[in-house]
CSV table of C-alpha atoms in Angstrom, one decimal:
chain,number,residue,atom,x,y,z
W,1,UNK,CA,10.2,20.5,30.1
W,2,UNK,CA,7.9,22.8,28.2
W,3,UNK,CA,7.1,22.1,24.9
W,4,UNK,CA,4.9,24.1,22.7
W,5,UNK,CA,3.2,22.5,19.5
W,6,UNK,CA,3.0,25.3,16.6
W,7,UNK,CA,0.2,24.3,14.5
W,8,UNK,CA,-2.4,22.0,16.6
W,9,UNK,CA,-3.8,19.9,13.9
W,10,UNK,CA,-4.4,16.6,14.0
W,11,UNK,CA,-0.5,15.7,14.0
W,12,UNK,CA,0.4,18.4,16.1
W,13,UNK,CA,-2.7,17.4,18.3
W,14,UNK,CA,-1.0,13.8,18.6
W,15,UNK,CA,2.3,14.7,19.6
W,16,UNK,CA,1.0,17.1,21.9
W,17,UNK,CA,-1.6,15.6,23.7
W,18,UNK,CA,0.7,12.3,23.8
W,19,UNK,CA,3.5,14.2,25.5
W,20,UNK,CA,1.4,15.8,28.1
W,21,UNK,CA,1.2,13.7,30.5
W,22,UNK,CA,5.3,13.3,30.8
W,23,UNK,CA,6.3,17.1,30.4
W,24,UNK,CA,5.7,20.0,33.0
W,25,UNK,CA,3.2,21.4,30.2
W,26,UNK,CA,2.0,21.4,26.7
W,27,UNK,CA,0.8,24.6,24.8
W,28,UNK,CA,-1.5,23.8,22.2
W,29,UNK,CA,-0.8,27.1,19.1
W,30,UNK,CA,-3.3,27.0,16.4
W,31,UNK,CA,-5.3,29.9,14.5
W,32,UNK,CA,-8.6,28.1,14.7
W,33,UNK,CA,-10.6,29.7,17.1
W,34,UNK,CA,-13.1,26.8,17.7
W,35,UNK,CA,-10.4,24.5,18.5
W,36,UNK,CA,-8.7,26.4,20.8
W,37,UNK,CA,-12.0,27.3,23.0
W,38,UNK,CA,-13.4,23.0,22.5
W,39,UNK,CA,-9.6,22.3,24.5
W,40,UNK,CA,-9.6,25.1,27.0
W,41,UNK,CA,-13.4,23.7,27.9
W,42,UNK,CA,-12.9,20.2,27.4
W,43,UNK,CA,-9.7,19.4,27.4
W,44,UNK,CA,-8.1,17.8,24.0
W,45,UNK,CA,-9.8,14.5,23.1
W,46,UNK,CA,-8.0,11.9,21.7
W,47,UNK,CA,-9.8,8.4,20.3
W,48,UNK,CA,-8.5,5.3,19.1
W,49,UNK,CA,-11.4,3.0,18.2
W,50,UNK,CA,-13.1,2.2,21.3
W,51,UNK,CA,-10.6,4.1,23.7
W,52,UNK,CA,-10.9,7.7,24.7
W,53,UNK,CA,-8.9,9.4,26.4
W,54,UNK,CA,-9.6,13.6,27.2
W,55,UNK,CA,-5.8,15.5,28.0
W,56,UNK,CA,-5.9,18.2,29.8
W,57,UNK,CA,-4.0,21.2,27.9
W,58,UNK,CA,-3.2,25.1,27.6
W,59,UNK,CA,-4.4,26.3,23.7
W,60,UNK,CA,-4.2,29.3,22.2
W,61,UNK,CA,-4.3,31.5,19.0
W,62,UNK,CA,-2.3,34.5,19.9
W,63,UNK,CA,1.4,34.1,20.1
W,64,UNK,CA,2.2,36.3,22.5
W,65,UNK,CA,0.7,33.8,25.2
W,66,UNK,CA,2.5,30.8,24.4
W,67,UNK,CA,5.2,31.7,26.5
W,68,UNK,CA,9.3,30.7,25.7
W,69,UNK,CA,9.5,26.9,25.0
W,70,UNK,CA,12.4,24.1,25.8
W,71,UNK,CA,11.0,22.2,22.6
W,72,UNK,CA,9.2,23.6,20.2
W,73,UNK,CA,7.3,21.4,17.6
W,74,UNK,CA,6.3,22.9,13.7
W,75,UNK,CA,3.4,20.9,12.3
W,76,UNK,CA,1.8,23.3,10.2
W,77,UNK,CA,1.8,22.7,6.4
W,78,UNK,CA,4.3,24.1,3.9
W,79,UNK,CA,2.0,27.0,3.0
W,80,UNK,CA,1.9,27.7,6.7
W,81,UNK,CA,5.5,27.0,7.9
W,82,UNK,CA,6.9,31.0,7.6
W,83,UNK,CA,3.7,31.9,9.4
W,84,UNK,CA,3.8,29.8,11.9
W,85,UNK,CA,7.6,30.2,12.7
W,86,UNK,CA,7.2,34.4,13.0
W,87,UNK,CA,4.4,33.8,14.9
W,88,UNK,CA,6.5,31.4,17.1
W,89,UNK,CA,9.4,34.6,17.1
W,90,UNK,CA,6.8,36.4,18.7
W,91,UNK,CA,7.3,34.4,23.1
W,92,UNK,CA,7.6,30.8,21.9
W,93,UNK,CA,11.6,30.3,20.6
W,94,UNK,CA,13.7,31.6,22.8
W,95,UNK,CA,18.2,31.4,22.3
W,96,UNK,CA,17.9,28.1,24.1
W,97,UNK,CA,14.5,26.8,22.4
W,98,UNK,CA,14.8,23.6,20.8
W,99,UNK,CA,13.1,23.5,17.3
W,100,UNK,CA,11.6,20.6,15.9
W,101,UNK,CA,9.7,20.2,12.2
W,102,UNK,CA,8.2,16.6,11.6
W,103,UNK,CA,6.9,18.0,9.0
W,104,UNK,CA,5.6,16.4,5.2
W,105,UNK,CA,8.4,17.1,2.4
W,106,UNK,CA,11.1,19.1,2.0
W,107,UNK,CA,11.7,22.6,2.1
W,108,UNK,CA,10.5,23.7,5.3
W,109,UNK,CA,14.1,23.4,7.0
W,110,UNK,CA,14.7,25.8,4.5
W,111,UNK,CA,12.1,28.6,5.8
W,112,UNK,CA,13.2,27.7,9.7
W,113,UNK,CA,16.3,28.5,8.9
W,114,UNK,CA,15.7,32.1,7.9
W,115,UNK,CA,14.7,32.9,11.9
W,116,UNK,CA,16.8,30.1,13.6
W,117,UNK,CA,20.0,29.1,14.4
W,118,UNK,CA,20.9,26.3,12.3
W,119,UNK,CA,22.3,25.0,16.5
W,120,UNK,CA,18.5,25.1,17.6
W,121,UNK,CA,17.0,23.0,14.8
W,122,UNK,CA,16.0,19.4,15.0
W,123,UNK,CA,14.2,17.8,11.4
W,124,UNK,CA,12.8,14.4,10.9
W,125,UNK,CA,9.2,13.1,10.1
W,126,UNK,CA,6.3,10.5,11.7
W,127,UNK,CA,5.0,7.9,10.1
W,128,UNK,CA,1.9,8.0,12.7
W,129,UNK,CA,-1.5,9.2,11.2
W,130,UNK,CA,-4.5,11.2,13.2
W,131,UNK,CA,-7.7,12.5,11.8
W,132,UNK,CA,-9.5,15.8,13.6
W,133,UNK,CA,-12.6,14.7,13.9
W,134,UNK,CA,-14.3,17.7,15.5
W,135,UNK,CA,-13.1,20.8,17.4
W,136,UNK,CA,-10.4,19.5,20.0
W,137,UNK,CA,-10.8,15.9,19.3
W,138,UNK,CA,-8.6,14.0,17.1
W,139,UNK,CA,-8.8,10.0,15.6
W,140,UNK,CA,-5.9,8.2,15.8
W,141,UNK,CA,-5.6,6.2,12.7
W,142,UNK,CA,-1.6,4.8,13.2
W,143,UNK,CA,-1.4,1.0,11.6
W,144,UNK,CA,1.4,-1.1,11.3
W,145,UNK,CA,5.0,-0.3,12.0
W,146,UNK,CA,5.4,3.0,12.8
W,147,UNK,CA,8.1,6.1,13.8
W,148,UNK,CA,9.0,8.9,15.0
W,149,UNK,CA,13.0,10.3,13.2
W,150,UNK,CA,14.5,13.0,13.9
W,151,UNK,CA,18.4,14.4,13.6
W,152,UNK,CA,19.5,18.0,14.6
W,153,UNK,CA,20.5,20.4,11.5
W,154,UNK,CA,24.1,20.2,13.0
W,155,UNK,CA,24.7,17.0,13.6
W,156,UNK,CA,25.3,18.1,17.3
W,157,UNK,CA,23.2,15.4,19.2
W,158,UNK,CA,22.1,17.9,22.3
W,159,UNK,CA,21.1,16.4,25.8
W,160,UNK,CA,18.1,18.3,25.6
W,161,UNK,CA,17.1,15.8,22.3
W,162,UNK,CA,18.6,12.7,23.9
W,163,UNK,CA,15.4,13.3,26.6
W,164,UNK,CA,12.8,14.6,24.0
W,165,UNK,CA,13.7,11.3,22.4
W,166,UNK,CA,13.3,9.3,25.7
W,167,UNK,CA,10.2,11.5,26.5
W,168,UNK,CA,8.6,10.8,23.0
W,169,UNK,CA,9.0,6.8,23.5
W,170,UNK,CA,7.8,6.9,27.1
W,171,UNK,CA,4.5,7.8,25.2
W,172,UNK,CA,5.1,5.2,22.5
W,173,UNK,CA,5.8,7.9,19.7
W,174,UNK,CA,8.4,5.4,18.6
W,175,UNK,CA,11.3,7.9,18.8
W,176,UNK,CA,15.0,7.7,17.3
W,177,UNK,CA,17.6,10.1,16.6
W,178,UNK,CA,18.2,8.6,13.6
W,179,UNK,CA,22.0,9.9,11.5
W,180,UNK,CA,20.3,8.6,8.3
W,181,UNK,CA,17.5,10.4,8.5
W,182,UNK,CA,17.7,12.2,5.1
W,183,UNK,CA,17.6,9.1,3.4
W,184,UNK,CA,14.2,8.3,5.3
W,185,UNK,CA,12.7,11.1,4.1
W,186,UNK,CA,13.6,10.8,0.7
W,187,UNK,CA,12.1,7.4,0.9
W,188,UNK,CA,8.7,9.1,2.6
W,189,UNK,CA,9.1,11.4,-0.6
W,190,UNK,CA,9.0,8.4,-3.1
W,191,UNK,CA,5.0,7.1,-1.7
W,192,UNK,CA,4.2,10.9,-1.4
W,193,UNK,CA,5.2,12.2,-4.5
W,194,UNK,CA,2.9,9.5,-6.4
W,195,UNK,CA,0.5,7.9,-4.3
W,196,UNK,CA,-0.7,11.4,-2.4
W,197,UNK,CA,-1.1,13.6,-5.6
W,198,UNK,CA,-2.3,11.0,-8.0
W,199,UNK,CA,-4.9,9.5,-5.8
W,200,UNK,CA,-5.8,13.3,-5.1
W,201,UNK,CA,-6.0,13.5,-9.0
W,202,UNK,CA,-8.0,10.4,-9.3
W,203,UNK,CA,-9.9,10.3,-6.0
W,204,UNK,CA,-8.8,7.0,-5.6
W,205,UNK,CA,-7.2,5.0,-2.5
W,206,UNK,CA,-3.1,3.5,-2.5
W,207,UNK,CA,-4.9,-0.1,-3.8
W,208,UNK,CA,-7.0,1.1,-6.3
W,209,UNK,CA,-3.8,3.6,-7.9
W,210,UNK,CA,-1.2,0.9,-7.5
W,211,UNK,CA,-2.7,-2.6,-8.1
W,212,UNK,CA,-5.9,-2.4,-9.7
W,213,UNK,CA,-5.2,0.3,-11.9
W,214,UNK,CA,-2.6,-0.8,-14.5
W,215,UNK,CA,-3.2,2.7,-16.3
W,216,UNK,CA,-2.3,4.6,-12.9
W,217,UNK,CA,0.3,2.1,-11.6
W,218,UNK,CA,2.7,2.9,-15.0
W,219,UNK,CA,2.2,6.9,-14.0
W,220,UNK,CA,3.3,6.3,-10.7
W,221,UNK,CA,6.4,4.1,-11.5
W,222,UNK,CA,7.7,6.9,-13.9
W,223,UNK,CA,7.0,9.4,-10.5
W,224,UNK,CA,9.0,7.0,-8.4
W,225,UNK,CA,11.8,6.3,-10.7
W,226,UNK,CA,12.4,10.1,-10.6
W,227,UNK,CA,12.3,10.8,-7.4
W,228,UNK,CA,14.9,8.0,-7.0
W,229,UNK,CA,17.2,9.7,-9.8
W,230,UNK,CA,16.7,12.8,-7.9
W,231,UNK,CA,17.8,10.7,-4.6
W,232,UNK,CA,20.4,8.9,-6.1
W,233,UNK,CA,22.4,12.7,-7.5
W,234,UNK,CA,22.1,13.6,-3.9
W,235,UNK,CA,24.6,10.5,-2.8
W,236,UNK,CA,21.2,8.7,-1.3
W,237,UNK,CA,21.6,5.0,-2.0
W,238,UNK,CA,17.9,4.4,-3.2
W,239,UNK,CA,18.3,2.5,-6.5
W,240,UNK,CA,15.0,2.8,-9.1
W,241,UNK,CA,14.5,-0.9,-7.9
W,242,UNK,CA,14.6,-0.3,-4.2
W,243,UNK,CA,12.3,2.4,-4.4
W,244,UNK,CA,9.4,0.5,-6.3
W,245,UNK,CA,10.0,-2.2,-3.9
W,246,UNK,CA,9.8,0.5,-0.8
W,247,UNK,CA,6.4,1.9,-2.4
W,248,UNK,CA,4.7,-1.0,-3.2
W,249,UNK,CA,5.5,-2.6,0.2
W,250,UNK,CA,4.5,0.8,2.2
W,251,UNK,CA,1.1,-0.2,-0.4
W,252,UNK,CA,0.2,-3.3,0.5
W,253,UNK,CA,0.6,-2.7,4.3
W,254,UNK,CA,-1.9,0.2,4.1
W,255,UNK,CA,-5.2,-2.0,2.0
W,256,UNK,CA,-7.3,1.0,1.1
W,257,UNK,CA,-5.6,3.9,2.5
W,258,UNK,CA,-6.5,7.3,1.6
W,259,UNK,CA,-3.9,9.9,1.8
W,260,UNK,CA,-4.6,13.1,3.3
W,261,UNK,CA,-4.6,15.1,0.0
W,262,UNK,CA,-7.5,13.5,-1.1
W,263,UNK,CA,-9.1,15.0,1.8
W,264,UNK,CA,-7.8,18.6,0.9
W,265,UNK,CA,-9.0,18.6,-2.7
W,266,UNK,CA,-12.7,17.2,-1.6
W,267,UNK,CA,-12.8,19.8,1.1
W,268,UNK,CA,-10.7,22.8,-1.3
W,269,UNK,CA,-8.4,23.0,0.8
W,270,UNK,CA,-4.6,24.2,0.0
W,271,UNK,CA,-2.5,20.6,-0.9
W,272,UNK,CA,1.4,20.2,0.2
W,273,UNK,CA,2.7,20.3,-3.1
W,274,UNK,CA,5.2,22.4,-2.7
W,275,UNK,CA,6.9,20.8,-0.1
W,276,UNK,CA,6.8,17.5,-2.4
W,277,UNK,CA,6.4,17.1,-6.1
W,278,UNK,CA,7.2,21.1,-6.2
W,279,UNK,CA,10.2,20.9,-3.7
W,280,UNK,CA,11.4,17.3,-5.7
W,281,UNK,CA,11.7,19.5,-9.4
W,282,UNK,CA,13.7,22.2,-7.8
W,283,UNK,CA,16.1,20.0,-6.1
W,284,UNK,CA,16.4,18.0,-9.7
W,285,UNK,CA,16.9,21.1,-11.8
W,286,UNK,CA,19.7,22.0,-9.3
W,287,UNK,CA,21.5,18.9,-9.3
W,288,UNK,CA,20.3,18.6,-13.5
W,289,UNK,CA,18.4,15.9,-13.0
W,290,UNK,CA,14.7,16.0,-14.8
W,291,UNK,CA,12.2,15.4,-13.4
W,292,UNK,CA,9.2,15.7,-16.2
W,293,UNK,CA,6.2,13.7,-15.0
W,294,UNK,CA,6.9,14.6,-11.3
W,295,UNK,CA,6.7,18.0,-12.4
W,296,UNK,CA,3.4,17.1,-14.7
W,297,UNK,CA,1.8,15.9,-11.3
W,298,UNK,CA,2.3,18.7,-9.3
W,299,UNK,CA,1.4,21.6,-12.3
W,300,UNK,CA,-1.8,19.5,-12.3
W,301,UNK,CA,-2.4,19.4,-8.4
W,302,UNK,CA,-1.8,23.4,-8.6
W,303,UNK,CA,-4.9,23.4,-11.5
W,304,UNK,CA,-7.1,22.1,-9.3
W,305,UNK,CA,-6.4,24.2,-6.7
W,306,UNK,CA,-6.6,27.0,-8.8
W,307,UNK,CA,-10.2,25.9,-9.7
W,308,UNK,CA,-11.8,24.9,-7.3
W,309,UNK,CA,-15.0,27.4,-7.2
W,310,UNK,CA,-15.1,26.7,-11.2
W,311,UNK,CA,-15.5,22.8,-10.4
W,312,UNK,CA,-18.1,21.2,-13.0
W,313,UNK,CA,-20.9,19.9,-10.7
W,314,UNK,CA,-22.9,17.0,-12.4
């Protein structure tokens, strides 16, 4: 099997440089130049604390050279997905080409869509967590109970997914073809649409937003009781109760976690947002559902973006 990652960041990295060493070959696709000569050089490193292990992988930054894949995996984010999928178009996905997005949010199916067969695509999400720590090495910061979900667009389980799921768990990536997999998500969508954005906001970690903060913690509970209205119109059986529960559980196993868009608004970078908070108000106003302080969070995630060279600086 040939799989081809589409977007070689520190996720993509994981998957890819996990599944290496049980397929015929990996391509590693990414636009950043540095990355792509460090793991042609040196191979792709992956740490873990203390262990280090160096995987030996094909990158690249043109499309045209990753060849026609069997599986091929989207872990670019949102702003990147229709990018990254015509680039793909270009050798990678092929009539036969398995497509997979593990990607954060919703929406990105959507884009896929557009250029694939609704037969070829595979959705789901990770629970795992990597950092890139320098070009072509990634930290692997997975705690707790983790996994891997996915379920084809179809509902067709394919054989070619049945052994991409054995694959993935020979490489304990914590695989499953999972039928309820939309509720998952949604319940991914509930600590994402609070904890990322607000302790993006407020520079904060999970404790900090959610415990010690009272102030915070009430903005957040609004966020996740709409998100669970939102849910709930869709036929997903996530009560308001249930959902606080979920989020405040995923909390306390996570002590001083710092989500990733933190990160992108220290280093002004472009946020998910529209895959999440963004993605949760358009799926409310279509089902009439509102969805006023989720959409609050994300207008303010959008005007700090929009400012980030006219940052005060103390």
């Amino acid at each position: 099997m040939k799989v081809a990652v589409i977007g070689a960041g520190a996720m993509g990295s994981l998957f890819g440089g996990s599944l290496a060493s049980v397929v015929d070959e990996v391509c590693l696709y990414s636009t950043n130049t540095a990355y792509v000569e460090a793991v042609n050089k040196n191979g792709l490193i992956m740490t873990q604390g203390d262990l280090k292990n160096v995987v030996k992988a094909r990158a690249t930054n043109n499309p045209k050279e990753i060849g026609e894949a069997d599986v091929a995996i989207i872990y670019v984010k949102y702003s990147g997905t229709r990018k990254a999928i015509q680039d793909a178009m270009v050798s990678c996905i092929g009539k036969k080409t398995l497509v997979v997005t593990l990607q954060n949010g919703i929406g990105n199916v959507d884009i896929i869509k557009e250029y694939v067969p609704e037969g070829q695509i595979v959705y789901g999400f990770s629970t795992f967590t990597s950092d890139v720590k320098g070009p072509g090495h990634i930290e692997m910061t997975t705690s707790g109970k983790v996994e891997t979900c996915m379920w084809p667009l179809d509902g067709v389980v394919s054989p070619k997914l049945a052994r991409l799921e054995n694959l993935m768990n020979q490489v304990n990536l914590m695989a499953k073809i999972a039928p309820d997999v939309e509720e998952r998500i949604w319940r991914k969508l509930l600590v994402n649409a609070c904890e990322n954005t607000l302790c993006a906001i407020l520079k904060v970690n999970v404790t900090d937003l959610m415990i010690n903060t009272p102030e915070s913690f009430e903005i957040a509970k609004q966020v996740i009781f709409e998100v669970s209205d939102v849910a709930r119109a869709k036929g997903l059986n996530i009560s308001r109760d249930a959902a606080l529960r979920h989020v405040m559980n995923v909390t306390c196993a996570v002590p001083g976690h710092v989500p990733s868009m933190v990160f992108d608004v220290l280093k002004k970078k472009k946020t998910e947002i529209g895959s999440i908070n963004e993605a949760i108000v358009k799926e409310g106003k279509r089902l009439g559902v509102p969805t006023p302080m989720v959409e609050t969070i994300a207008l303010l995630i959008r005007a700090i973006e929009a400012n980030y060279e006219r940052t005060v600086n103390h």
